[in-house]
Amino acid sequence: MSITLGELATQFGCELVGDPSLAISSVATLSSGREGAISFFANTAYVKALASTSASAVILGASDLEKCPVPALISSNPYLTFARVALALYPDEIMSPGIHASACVADTSRIADTAHVAANAFIDSDCDIGEHVYVGPGVVVGPRCRIGNQTRLLANSTLVQDVTIGLRGIVHSGAVVGSDGFGNAMSSEGWVKVKQVGGVRIGDDVEIGSNTTVDRGAIGNTVLENGVRLDNLVQIAHNVHVGEHTAMAAMTGIAGSTTIGKRCMFAGRAGSVGHVTICDDVIVSACTFVSKDVIEPGVYTASFPAEKDKNWKRKAARFRRIDDIINRIKALEKKILK
Amino acid sequence: MSITLGELATQFGCELVGDPSLAISSVATLSSGREGAISFFANTAYVKALASTSASAVILGASDLEKCPVPALISSNPYLTFARVALALYPDEIMSPGIHASACVADTSRIADTAHVAANAFIDSDCDIGEHVYVGPGVVVGPRCRIGNQTRLLANSTLVQDVTIGLRGIVHSGAVVGSDGFGNAMSSEGWVKVKQVGGVRIGDDVEIGSNTTVDRGAIGNTVLENGVRLDNLVQIAHNVHVGEHTAMAAMTGIAGSTTIGKRCMFAGRAGSVGHVTICDDVIVSACTFVSKDVIEPGVYTASFPAEKDKNWKRKAARFRRIDDIINRIKALEKKILK
Amino acid sequence: MSITLGELATQFGCELVGDPSLAISSVATLSSGREGAISFFANTAYVKALASTSASAVILGASDLEKCPVPALISSNPYLTFARVALALYPDEIMSPGIHASACVADTSRIADTAHVAANAFIDSDCDIGEHVYVGPGVVVGPRCRIGNQTRLLANSTLVQDVTIGLRGIVHSGAVVGSDGFGNAMSSEGWVKVKQVGGVRIGDDVEIGSNTTVDRGAIGNTVLENGVRLDNLVQIAHNVHVGEHTAMAAMTGIAGSTTIGKRCMFAGRAGSVGHVTICDDVIVSACTFVSKDVIEPGVYTASFPAEKDKNWKRKAARFRRIDDIINRIKALEKKILK
């Protein structure tokens, strides 16, 4: 795909500085650019890379224009404009419609004529697969799933059962959506399984990362609202409700029945215990878990970053004797403040 | 499946309060109940929901009976009785026996006549697949596996090799059981793989969550005893031994050669280092890892829950200067207590 | 496979103590040894097991020879020699060459004559599959992948696209390599996907654990250099660069664009934030994450091991009042040191 710089400026509402006929055909970093590549500048740490960029054009803010040695698109949000340009330059491959001979589809399921069902895919009973849906090789779609138009289920992902996905979703490889939640009741003979009978309801424009797991509700649904983004190896337990446009980086884990607001962000290996409510616009830092309701937007943290082992070990040993610290202060206070 | 309340009372040994002919056909939460649904009450936080429940019947303790506006089953453990009722109301689907035409089964493997082998499944050599076993679509069963009666291997799960599973087990989608443990010996040219030659032995009534990994032993077996329950994205390393009825919530990780007792519980993202022994009846809190032998039952913890970033950062900074705290106390003590 | 002790001594450069014609056919621990088994002794904790070993021979250091009741191979690094002996005793099964009838291979891909493509595998367009490569059942190899000689892709693993793997690699079951990195730009209507257009470049002798995820680069490649070892459930984000012979234990997570040196070791559930550089020979302790550049080799730590819940809770509460500790010290200092 090749688009002129002038077309990009028009399409994405940018001021153009330079030759509108310049052909753009790829994206690049500032330093990896080649002829025909467009890059972006959004972080002053890269100002030297901008000055010596080998890209043919750069997307940047108006105030950075003078540092740019090549044609430019001016944007108030260069990274967002870059994202949109990249989507235009690299459209999703249009898969030819049809069901591969090696795929198995139950008679009671409806597959849209424009859908692509790849080799060795399996679609169980009572499913509805929408227009332009892509069902990749090795994908299993269990009974009673409904997949909205243009959604893509990538290779070897699994929808276990009773999963509804909206429009334009992406389920990455190895993800498992709709498996049983972890419900067990202790008896005198050991654990008795608590049958999980709910499903998963997923809105539009939701992306689910590789090897991520989203459990079905115990009763009722686990819910991911529109625009939710889950990275790889994330765990969403039964009956969790994730609000619109909330994003979770890799290895985040949310325990059962927790409700999360809109536009929250969980950094890597963040998480929450079960049965709590987290309001909108909460950011949970890396390796931090929420243990109770959060009612105020903002950043929440409880993790220590690595330091030299010897230093950490000494401090940790002192922390383990924090009772002694308090006692010594008390003794001093008694002596002084008596 | 529809069962009368009277039949449920008889079957599960409950006192019945209300019409024994009431037909029960589904489970529900107290607030999501519909006609024919049965719910349970086990947490006083839901007392309002009980008073206004839309369920047709509720399982509860004798002392809560007066708060219940609908027919009731009285149980000393309402959640456990609920679990048993749910299993009765939602029996596992009986799969028709047989091997799907697209499945591949090695000649040297025995598949019971009552087993169901789904589309695109693969069963390698020298396996033994028991009565009423379900092998889901895309499942791979490597060489020398033995699967006990009524065990279910769900879609796209993998038993790599030398895995023995007892009766009534469940391996959820994407789980990988029997892959190589992480054994490496450093040489002057880099890591040399330590060949893993053991297997995995799994007892009866064991459940393994989605995308969970259980490695084969380096030498000898990795073992999960009867009744073990593993949630999603759990890691069990080589030669770990997990005792009966121990449960591990999602993202728990157990390093190699660790032995865990009976009835232990690991909360989310808990874990243990390798080569330690943990006694029976130990509970490890969320985001906490065990670093040495545990010889006393009880709860073990070492995690801080999230707080406002600004507050945490200040405290963490002070912790990093804990040496200074000690030194200032020492200086004061020298002055005062001399 | 059976090899005489004499042959093993010659092949691996060990001094032999005992009968060179002794046939060795298996490996064992010191205590699980049977006739024909060889074990190793490298940890003084096992000195009793050595004295009573049931193995037919033991690999050990010269200074331990007198404690050994059976024939021995003397090595300056017994564990490494053991690893090499095990590889000799248990050679990888040689798979018969050919493409299974149920596998699908795109016309534009080249499969070496000696490669084995198992049942229900799928190889997309423009791939190059080298000599003696093993493509297991249910494996999906997406477009434009190049797999070096003798590499093995185990059952149900997925290479999404644009993945290059060198010689003798192993991708374990359920691993996903080459899926999209987590790139999102916020707009007024929610997240806009940042198209990921890079690939993954993997060197020789690299092992990738079960259900591990390695994302493709956003622009340019994610790189694992020669000899890298990743355990299960590891996350490698887009544009991470992992240096030669670096090993990561299970559940380690590395965020995007981080560069890691050679011979580093990450213990279980370790990790790093994104956009940092870690030098060679760094060890990151269990449950510890790196938050900034590391320029000095050594061990880095920031985790507290479990202790009794009651004790931990008391200390944690005192930590939360660390401001009060400081203030009380200040008050004392004011009084005393005025």
Coordinates of C-alpha atoms in Angstrom, one line a residue, chain C residues 186-306:
Chain C
M186 CA -5.7 6.8 23.1
S187 CA -8.2 8.9 21.0
S188 CA -11.3 10.7 22.1
E189 CA -13.2 7.6 21.0
G190 CA -11.0 5.1 22.8
W191 CA -7.9 3.1 22.0
V192 CA -6.6 3.0 18.4
K193 CA -4.5 -0.1 17.6
V194 CA -0.9 0.7 16.7
K195 CA -0.3 -1.7 13.9
Q196 CA 2.5 -4.1 14.7
V197 CA 4.6 -4.7 11.6
G198 CA 7.8 -6.3 12.9
G199 CA 8.8 -9.9 13.3
V200 CA 10.8 -12.1 15.7
R201 CA 14.4 -13.2 15.1
I202 CA 15.5 -16.2 17.1
G203 CA 19.1 -17.5 17.1
D204 CA 20.4 -21.1 17.3
D205 CA 19.9 -23.4 20.3
V206 CA 17.0 -21.4 21.8
E207 CA 14.3 -23.1 23.9
I208 CA 10.9 -21.5 24.4
G209 CA 8.7 -22.9 27.2
S210 CA 5.1 -24.1 27.2
N211 CA 2.5 -21.3 26.9
T212 CA 5.2 -18.7 26.7
T213 CA 4.5 -15.6 24.5
V214 CA 7.0 -13.7 22.4
D215 CA 5.5 -10.7 20.6
R216 CA 6.6 -9.5 17.2
G217 CA 8.3 -6.1 17.0
A218 CA 6.1 -3.0 16.5
I219 CA 8.7 -1.9 14.0
G220 CA 11.7 -4.0 13.5
N221 CA 12.3 -7.3 15.4
T222 CA 12.0 -8.8 18.8
V223 CA 15.2 -10.7 19.2
L224 CA 16.3 -13.8 21.2
E225 CA 20.0 -14.4 20.6
N226 CA 21.8 -17.8 20.5
G227 CA 21.4 -20.0 23.4
V228 CA 18.5 -18.1 25.2
R229 CA 16.4 -20.3 27.4
L230 CA 12.8 -19.4 28.3
D231 CA 10.8 -21.4 30.8
N232 CA 7.0 -21.7 30.7
L233 CA 4.5 -18.8 30.8
V234 CA 7.2 -16.2 30.1
Q235 CA 6.2 -12.9 28.4
I236 CA 8.6 -11.2 26.0
A237 CA 7.0 -8.0 24.7
H238 CA 7.6 -6.3 21.4
N239 CA 11.1 -5.2 20.5
V240 CA 12.7 -6.8 23.5
H241 CA 16.3 -7.9 22.8
V242 CA 17.6 -10.8 24.9
G243 CA 21.3 -11.5 24.8
E244 CA 23.1 -14.8 24.3
H245 CA 22.6 -17.6 26.9
T246 CA 20.3 -15.5 29.0
A247 CA 17.8 -17.8 30.9
M248 CA 14.4 -16.8 32.3
A249 CA 12.5 -19.0 34.7
A250 CA 8.8 -19.5 34.6
M251 CA 6.5 -16.5 34.7
T252 CA 9.2 -13.9 34.0
G253 CA 7.9 -10.9 32.1
I254 CA 9.9 -8.4 30.1
A255 CA 8.1 -5.2 28.9
G256 CA 8.6 -3.6 25.6
S257 CA 11.8 -2.4 24.1
T258 CA 14.0 -3.5 26.9
T259 CA 17.5 -4.8 26.1
I260 CA 19.0 -7.6 28.2
G261 CA 22.6 -8.6 28.1
K262 CA 24.3 -12.0 27.9
R263 CA 24.3 -14.7 30.5
C264 CA 21.7 -13.0 32.6
M265 CA 19.4 -15.1 34.8
F266 CA 15.9 -14.3 35.8
A267 CA 14.4 -16.3 38.6
G268 CA 10.8 -17.3 38.7
R269 CA 8.3 -14.4 38.3
A270 CA 11.1 -11.9 37.8
G271 CA 10.9 -9.2 35.2
S272 CA 11.6 -5.8 33.9
V273 CA 9.8 -2.7 32.9
G274 CA 10.0 -1.5 29.4
H275 CA 12.7 0.7 27.7
V276 CA 15.5 -0.1 30.0
T277 CA 18.9 -1.7 29.4
I278 CA 20.3 -4.5 31.5
C279 CA 24.0 -5.3 31.2
D280 CA 25.6 -8.8 30.9
D281 CA 25.7 -11.2 33.8
V282 CA 22.8 -9.8 35.8
I283 CA 20.8 -12.1 38.1
V284 CA 17.3 -10.9 39.0
S285 CA 15.8 -12.7 42.0
A286 CA 12.5 -14.4 42.2
C287 CA 9.4 -12.1 42.2
T288 CA 11.6 -9.0 41.6
F289 CA 11.3 -6.5 38.7
V290 CA 13.9 -4.2 37.3
S291 CA 12.7 -0.6 37.0
K292 CA 15.7 1.2 35.5
D293 CA 19.0 0.6 33.6
V294 CA 21.3 -1.9 35.3
I295 CA 25.0 -1.1 34.5
E296 CA 26.7 -3.4 36.9
P297 CA 26.7 -7.2 36.9
G298 CA 25.4 -8.9 40.0
V299 CA 22.3 -10.0 41.9
Y300 CA 19.3 -7.7 42.2
T301 CA 16.4 -8.3 44.5
A302 CA 13.3 -6.6 45.9
S303 CA 11.0 -9.2 47.3
F304 CA 9.9 -10.4 50.8
P305 CA 9.4 -14.1 51.4
A306 CA 6.3 -15.3 53.2

